[in-house]
Short mmCIF file of C-alpha atoms in Angstrom, two decimals:
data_model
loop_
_atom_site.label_atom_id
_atom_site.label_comp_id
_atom_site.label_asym_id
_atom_site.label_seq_id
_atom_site.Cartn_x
_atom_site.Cartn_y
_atom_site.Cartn_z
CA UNK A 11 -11.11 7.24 -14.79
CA UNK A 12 -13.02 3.75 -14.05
CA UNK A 13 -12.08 3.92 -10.48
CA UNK A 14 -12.54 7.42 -9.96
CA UNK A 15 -16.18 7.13 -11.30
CA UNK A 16 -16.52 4.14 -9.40
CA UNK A 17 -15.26 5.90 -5.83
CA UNK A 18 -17.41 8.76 -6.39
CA UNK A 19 -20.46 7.07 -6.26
CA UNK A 20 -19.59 5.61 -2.95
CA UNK A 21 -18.31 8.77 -1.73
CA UNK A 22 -21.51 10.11 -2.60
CA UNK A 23 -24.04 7.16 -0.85
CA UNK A 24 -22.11 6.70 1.97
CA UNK A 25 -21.37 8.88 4.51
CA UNK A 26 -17.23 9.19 5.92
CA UNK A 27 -16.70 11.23 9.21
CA UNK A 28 -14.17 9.91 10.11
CA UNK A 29 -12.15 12.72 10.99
CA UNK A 30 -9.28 11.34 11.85
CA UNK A 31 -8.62 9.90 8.68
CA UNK A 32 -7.45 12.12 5.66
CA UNK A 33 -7.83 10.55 2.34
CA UNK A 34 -8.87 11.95 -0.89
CA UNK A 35 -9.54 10.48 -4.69
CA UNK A 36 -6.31 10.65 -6.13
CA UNK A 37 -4.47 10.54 -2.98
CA UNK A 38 -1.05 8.08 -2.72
CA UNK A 39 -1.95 7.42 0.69
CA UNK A 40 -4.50 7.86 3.78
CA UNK A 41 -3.15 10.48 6.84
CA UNK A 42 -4.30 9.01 9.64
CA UNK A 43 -4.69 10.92 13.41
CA UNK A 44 -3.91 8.56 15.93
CA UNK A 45 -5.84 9.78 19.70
CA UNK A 46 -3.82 11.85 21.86
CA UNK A 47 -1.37 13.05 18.95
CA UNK A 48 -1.26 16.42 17.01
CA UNK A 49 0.96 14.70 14.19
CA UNK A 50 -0.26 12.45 11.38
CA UNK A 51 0.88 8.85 10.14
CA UNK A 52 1.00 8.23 6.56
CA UNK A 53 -0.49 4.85 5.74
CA UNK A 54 0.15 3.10 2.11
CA UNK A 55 -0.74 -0.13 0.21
CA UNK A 56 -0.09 -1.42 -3.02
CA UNK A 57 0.05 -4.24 -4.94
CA UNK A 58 0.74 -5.83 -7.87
CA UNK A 59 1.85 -9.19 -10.01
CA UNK A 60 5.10 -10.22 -10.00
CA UNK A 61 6.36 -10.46 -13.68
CA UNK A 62 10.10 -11.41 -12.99
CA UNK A 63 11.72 -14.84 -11.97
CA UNK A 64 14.18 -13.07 -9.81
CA UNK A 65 12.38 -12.30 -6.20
CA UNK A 66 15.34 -10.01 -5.01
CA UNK A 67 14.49 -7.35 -7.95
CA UNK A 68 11.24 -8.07 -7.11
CA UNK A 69 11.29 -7.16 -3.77
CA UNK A 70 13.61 -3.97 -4.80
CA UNK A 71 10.96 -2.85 -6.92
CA UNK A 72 8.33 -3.08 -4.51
CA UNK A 73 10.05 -1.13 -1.93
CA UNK A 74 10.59 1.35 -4.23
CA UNK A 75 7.23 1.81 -5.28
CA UNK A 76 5.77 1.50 -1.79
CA UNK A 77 8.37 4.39 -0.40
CA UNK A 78 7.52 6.40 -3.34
CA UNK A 79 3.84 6.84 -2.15
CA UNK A 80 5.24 7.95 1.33
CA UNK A 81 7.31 10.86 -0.34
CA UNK A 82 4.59 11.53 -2.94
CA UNK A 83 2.95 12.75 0.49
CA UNK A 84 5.48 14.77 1.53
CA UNK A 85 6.32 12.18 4.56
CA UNK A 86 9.34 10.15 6.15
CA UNK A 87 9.12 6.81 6.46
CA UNK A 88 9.53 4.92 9.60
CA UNK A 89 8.55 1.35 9.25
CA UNK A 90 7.02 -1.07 6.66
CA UNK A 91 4.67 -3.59 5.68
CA UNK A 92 5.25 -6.25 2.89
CA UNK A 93 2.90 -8.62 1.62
CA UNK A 94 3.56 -11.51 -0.58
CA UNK A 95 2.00 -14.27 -2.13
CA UNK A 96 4.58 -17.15 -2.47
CA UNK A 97 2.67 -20.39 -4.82
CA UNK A 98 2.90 -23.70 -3.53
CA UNK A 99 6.00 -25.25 -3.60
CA UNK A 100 8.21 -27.58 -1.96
CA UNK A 101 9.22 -25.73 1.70
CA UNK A 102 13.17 -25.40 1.10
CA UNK A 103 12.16 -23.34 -2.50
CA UNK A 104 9.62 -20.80 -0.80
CA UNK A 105 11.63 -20.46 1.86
CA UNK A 106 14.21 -19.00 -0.46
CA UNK A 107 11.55 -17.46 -2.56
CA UNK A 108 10.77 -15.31 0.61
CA UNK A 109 14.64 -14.79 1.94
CA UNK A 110 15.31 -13.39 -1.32
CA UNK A 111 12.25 -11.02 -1.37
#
């Protein structure tokens, strides 16, 4: 409820026309109208702290709850983004941090 307090009071001192983007309070993800096209893309973001040792899981959890916003809006997906924060570490150990992700 803090967040959706907090976005209507933007939504309601700033001004969005922005046609070509569809997103609403609640919303998994933002439809977004490229020019020239009479279909939609369905853009999504999350993230959240890792609290396993095991980057693989990881990374199979985090697909699955990124491709679950997709078909929460009814879409198919076509590509992905990740992003990851890797800590310092010696090169040959994030290296393998991110291969296993």
């Amino acid at each position: 409820q803090l967040l959706s307090r907090v976005l209507n009071q933007i939504y309601s001192k700033y001004s969005f026309t922005r046609p070509e983007i569809v997103s609403k309070s609640g919303d998994d993800a933002a439809l977004v109208k490229p020019p020239d096209s009479e279909s939609y893309l369905v853009h999504s973001i999350d993230y959240f702290k890792c609290n396993l040792t095991d980057a693989f899981i990881f990374g199979q959890i985090s697909a699955t709850h990124a491709l679950s916003d997709i078909f929460a809006m009814n879409a198919e997906p076509v590509s992905a983004l990740a992003l990851c924060v890797v800590p310092y570490g010696v090169d040959s150990k994030v290296e393998e941090t991110l291969l296993h992700m």
